[in-house]
mmCIF file of C-alpha atoms in Angstrom:
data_model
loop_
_atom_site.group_PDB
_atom_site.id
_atom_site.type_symbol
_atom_site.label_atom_id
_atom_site.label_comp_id
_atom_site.label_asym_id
_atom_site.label_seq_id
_atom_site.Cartn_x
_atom_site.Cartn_y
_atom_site.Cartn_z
ATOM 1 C CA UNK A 1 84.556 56.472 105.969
ATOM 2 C CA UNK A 2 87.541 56.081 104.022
ATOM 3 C CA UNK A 3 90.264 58.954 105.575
ATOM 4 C CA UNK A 4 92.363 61.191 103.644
ATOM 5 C CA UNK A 5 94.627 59.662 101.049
ATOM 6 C CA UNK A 6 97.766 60.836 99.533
ATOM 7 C CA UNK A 7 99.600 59.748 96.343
ATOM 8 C CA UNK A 8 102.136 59.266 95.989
ATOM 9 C CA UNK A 9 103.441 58.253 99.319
ATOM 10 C CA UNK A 10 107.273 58.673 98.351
ATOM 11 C CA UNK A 11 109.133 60.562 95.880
ATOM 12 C CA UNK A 12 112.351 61.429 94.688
ATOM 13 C CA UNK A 13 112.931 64.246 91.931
ATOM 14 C CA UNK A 14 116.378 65.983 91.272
ATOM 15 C CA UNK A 15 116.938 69.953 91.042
ATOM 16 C CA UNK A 16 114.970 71.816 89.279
ATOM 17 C CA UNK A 17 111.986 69.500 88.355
ATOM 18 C CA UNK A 18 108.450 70.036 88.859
ATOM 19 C CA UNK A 19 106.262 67.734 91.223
ATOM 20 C CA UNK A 20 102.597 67.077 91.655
ATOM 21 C CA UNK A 21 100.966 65.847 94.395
ATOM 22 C CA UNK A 22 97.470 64.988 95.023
ATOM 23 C CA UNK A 23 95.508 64.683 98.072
ATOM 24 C CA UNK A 24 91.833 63.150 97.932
ATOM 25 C CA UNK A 25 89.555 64.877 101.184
ATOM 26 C CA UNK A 26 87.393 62.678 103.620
ATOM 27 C CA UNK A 27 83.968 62.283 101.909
ATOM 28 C CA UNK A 28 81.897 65.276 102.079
ATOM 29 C CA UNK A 29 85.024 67.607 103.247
ATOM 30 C CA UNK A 30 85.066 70.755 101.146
ATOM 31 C CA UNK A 31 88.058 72.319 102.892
ATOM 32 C CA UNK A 32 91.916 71.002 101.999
ATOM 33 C CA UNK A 33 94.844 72.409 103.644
ATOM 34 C CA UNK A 34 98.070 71.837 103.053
ATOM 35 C CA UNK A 35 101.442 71.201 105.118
ATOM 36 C CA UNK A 36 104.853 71.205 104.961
ATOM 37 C CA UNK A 37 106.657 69.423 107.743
ATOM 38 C CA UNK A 38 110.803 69.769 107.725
ATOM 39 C CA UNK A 39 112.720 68.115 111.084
ATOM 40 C CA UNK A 40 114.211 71.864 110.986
ATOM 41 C CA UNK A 41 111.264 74.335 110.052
ATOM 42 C CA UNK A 42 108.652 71.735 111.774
ATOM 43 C CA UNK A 43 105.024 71.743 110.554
ATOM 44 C CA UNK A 44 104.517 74.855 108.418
ATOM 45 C CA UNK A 45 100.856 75.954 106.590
ATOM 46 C CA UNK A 46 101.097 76.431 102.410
ATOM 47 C CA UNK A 47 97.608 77.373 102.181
ATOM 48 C CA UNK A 48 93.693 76.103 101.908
ATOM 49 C CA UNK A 49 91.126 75.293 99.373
ATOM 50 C CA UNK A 50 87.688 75.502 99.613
ATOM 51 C CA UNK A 51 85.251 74.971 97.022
ATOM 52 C CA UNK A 52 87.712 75.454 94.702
ATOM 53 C CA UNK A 53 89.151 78.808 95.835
ATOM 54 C CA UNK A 54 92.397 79.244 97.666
ATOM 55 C CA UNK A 55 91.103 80.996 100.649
ATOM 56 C CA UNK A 56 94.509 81.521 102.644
ATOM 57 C CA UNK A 57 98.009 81.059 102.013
ATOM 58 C CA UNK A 58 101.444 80.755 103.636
ATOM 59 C CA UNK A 59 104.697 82.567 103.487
ATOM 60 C CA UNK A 60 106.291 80.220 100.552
ATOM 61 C CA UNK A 61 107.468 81.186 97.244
ATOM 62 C CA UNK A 62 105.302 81.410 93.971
ATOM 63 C CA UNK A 63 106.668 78.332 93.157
ATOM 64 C CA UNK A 64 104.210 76.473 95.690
ATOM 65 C CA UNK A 65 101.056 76.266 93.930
ATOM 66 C CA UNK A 66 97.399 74.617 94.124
ATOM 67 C CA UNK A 67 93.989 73.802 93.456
ATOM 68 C CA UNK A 68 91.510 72.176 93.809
ATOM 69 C CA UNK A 69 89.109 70.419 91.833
ATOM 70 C CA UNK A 70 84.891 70.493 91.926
ATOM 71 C CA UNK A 71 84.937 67.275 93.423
ATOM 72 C CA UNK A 72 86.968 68.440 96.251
ATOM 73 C CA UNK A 73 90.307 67.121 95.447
ATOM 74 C CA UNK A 74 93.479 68.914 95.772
ATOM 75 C CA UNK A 75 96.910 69.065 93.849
ATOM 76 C CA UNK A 76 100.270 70.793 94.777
ATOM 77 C CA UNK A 77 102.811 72.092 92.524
ATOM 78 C CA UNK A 78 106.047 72.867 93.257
ATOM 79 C CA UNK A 79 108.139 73.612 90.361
ATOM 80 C CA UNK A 80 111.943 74.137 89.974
ATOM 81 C CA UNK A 81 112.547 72.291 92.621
ATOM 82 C CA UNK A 82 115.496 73.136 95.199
ATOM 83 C CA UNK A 83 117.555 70.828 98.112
ATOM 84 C CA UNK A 84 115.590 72.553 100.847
ATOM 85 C CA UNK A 85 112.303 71.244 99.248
ATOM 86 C CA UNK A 86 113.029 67.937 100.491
ATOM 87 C CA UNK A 87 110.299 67.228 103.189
ATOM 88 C CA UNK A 88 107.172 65.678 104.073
ATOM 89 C CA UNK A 89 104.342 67.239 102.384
ATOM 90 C CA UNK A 90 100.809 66.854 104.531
ATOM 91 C CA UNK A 91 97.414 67.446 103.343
ATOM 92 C CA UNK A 92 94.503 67.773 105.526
ATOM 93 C CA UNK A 93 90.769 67.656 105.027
ATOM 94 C CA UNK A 94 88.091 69.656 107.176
ATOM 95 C CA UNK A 95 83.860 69.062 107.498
ATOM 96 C CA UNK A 96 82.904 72.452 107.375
ATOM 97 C CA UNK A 97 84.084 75.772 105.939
ATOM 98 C CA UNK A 98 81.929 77.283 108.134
ATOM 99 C CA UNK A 99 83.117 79.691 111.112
ATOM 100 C CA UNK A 100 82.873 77.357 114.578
ATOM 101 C CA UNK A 101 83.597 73.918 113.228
ATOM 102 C CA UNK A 102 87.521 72.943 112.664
ATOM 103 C CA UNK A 103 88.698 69.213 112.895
ATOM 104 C CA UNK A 104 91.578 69.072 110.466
ATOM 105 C CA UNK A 105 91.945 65.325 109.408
ATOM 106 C CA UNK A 106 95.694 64.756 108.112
ATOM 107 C CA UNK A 107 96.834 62.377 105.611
ATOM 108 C CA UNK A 108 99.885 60.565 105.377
ATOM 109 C CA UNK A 109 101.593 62.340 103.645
ATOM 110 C CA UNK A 110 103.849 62.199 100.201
ATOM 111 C CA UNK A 111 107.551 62.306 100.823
ATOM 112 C CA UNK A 112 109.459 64.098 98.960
ATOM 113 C CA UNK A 113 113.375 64.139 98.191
ATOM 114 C CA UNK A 114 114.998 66.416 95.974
ATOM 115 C CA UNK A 115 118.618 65.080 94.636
ATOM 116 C CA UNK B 1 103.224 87.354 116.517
ATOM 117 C CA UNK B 2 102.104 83.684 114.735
ATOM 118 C CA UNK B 3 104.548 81.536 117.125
ATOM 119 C CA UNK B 4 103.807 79.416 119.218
ATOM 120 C CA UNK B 5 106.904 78.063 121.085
ATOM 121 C CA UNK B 6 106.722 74.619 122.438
ATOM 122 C CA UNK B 7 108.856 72.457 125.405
ATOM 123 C CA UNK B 8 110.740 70.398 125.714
ATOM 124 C CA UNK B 9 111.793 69.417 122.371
ATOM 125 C CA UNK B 10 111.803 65.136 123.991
ATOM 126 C CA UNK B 11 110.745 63.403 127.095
ATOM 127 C CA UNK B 12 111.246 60.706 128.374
ATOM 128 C CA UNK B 13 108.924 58.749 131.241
ATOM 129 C CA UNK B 14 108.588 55.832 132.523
ATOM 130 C CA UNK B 15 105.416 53.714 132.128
ATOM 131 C CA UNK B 16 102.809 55.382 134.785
ATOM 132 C CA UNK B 17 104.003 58.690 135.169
ATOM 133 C CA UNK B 18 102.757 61.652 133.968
ATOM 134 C CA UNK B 19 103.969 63.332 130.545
ATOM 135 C CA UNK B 20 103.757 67.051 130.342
ATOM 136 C CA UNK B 21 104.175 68.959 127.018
ATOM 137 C CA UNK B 22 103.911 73.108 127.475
ATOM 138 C CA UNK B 23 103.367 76.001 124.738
ATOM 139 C CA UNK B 24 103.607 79.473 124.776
ATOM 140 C CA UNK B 25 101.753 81.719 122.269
ATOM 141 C CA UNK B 26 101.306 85.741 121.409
ATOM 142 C CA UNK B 27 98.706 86.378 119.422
ATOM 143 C CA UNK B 28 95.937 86.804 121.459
ATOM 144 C CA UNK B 29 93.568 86.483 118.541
ATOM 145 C CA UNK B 30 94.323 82.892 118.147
ATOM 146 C CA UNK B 31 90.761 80.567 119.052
ATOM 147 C CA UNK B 32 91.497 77.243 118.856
ATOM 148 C CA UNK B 33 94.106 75.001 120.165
ATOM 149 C CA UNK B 34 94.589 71.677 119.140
ATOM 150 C CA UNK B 35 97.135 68.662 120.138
ATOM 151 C CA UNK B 36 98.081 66.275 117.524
ATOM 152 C CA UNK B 37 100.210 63.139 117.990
ATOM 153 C CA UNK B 38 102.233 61.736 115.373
ATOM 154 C CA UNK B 39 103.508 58.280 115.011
ATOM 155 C CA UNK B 40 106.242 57.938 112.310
ATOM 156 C CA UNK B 41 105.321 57.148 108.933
ATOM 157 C CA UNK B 42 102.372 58.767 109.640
ATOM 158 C CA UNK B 43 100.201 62.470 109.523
ATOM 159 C CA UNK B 44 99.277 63.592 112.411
ATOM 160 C CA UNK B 45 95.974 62.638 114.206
ATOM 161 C CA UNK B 46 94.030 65.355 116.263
ATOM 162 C CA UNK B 47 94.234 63.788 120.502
ATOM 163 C CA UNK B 48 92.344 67.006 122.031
ATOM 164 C CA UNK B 49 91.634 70.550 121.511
ATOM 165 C CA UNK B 50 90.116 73.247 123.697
ATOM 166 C CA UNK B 51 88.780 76.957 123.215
ATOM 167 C CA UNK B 52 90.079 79.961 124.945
ATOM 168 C CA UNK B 53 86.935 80.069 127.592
ATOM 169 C CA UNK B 54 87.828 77.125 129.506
ATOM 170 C CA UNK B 55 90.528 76.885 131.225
ATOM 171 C CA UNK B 56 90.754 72.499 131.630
ATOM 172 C CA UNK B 57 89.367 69.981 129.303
ATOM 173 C CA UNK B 58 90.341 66.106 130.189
ATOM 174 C CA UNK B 59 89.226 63.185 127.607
ATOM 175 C CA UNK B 60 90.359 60.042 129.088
ATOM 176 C CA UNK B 61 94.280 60.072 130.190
ATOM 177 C CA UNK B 62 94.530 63.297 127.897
ATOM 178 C CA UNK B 63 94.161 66.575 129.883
ATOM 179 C CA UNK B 64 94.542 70.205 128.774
ATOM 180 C CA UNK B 65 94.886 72.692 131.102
ATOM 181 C CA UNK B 66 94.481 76.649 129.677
ATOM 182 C CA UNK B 67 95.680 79.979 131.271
ATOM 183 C CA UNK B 68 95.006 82.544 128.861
ATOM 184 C CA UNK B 69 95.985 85.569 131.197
ATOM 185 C CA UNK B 70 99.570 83.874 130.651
ATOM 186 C CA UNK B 71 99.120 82.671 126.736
ATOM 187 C CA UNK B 72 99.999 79.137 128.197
ATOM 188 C CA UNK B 73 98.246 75.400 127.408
ATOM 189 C CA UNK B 74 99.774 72.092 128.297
ATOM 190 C CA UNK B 75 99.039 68.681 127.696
ATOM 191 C CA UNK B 76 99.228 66.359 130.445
ATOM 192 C CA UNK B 77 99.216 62.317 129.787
ATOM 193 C CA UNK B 78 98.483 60.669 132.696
ATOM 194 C CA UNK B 79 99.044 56.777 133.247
ATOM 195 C CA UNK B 80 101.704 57.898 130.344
ATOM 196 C CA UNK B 81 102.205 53.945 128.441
ATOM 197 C CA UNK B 82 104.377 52.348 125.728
ATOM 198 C CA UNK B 83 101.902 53.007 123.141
ATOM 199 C CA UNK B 84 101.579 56.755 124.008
ATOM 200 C CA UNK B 85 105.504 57.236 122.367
ATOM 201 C CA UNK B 86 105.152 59.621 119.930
ATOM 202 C CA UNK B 87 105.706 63.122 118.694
ATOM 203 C CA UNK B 88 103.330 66.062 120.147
ATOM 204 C CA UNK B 89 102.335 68.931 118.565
ATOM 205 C CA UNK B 90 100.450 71.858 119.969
ATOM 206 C CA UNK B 91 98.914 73.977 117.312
ATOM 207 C CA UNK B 92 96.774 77.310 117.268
ATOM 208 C CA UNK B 93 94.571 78.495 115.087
ATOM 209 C CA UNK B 94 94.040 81.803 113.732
ATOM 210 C CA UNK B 95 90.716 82.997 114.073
ATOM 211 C CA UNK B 96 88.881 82.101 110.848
ATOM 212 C CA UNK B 97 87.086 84.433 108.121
ATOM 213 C CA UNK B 98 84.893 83.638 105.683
ATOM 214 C CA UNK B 99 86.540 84.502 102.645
ATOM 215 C CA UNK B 100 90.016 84.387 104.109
ATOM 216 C CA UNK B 101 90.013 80.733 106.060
ATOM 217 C CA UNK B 102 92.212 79.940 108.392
ATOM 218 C CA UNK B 103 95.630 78.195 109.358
ATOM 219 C CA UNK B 104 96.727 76.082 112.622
ATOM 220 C CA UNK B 105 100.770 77.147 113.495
ATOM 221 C CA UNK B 106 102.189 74.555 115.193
ATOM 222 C CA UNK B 107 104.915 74.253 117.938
ATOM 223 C CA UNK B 108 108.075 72.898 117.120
ATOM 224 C CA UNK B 109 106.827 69.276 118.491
ATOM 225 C CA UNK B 110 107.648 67.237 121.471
ATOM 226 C CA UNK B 111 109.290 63.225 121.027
ATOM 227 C CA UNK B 112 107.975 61.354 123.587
ATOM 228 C CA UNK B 113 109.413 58.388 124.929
ATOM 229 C CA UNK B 114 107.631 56.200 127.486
ATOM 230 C CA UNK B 115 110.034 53.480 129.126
ATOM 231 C CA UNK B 116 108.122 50.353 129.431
#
């Protein structure tokens, strides 16, 4: 099974652009998290999709968006983009969204760097 | 309440020894706690994860040991090697709802270095 894929891998936007970024889910995974990982702020949760409904959600501005599409793949938005956005953005997939089963499968991740 | 506080921030051991990463959490309503190593360039990748009711789980050199009365878990790599050098991370998750999800906070990661 292929794993969880990320595009792009590396990106570099200036000051108050927009970026997309999409993340494509294991096969048969219905859940998609996402994650933002700074060297300062460490790994930190921006929220989860499942079957096409954000379900929970971190403590980032409105300007972090999502969704997620019927065949299970996600896309992030982050829009007027500012210095401290710079980071690595990680998406991770899950089997089940079912209570009792949780083996988050991480992607490598898009980074991003904001001039 | 959501932290969970992890030490030390880098180790390093030499080939053999033992490697020992520890968190702290305080929200006793967390229910899962995972370890995830990261090599660089790349996500992280799940090593071993154990649930509140048992207090040791080993898989291989990989070894969690759980003391909930203290809101402590470690991760102990024995027979610690070259390859093992990586970043840890312990995580907890937040016990999950069905229309609400859940999250995993992590600690703030451990670099490990193991000295051939």
């Amino acid at each position: 099974k292929a794993g969880v894929t990320q595009t792009p891998r590396y990106l570099i936007k200036t000051r108050g652009q927009q970026v997309t970024l999409s993340c494509s889910p294991i096969s048969g995974h219905r859940s998609v998290s996402w994650y933002q990982q700074t060297p300062g702020q460490g790994l930190q949760f921006l929220f989860e999709y499942f079957s096409e409904t954000q379900r929970n959600k971190g403590n980032f501005p409105g300007r972090f968006s999502g969704r997620q599409f019927s065949n299970s793949r996600s896309e992030m938005n982050v829009s007027t983009l500012e210095l401290g956005d710079s980071a690595l953005y990680l998406c991770a997939s899950r089997s089940s969204g079912r209570i009792g089963t949780d083996t988050q499968y991480f992607g490598p991740g898009t980074r991003l760097t904001v001039l | 309440q959501q932290q969970v506080k992890q030490s030390p921030q880098s180790l390093i051991v030499q080939k053999g020894g033992i490697s020992i990463i520890n968190c702290a959490y305080e929200n006793t309503a967390f229910d899962y706690f995972p370890w995830y190593q990261q090599f660089p360039g790349k996500g992280p990748a799940l090593l071993i994860a154990i649930r509140p009711d048992v207090s040791e789980k080993k898989e291989g050199r990989f070894t969690i040991s759980f003391n909930k009365s203290a809101k402590q878990f470690s991760l102990h790599i024995m027979d610690s090697q070259p390859g093992d050098s990586a970043t840890y991370f312990c995580a907890a998750r937040s016990p999950r709802q069905e229309t609400s999800g859940s999250r995993l906070t992590f600690g703030e990661g451990t670099q490990l270095t193991v000295n051939p």
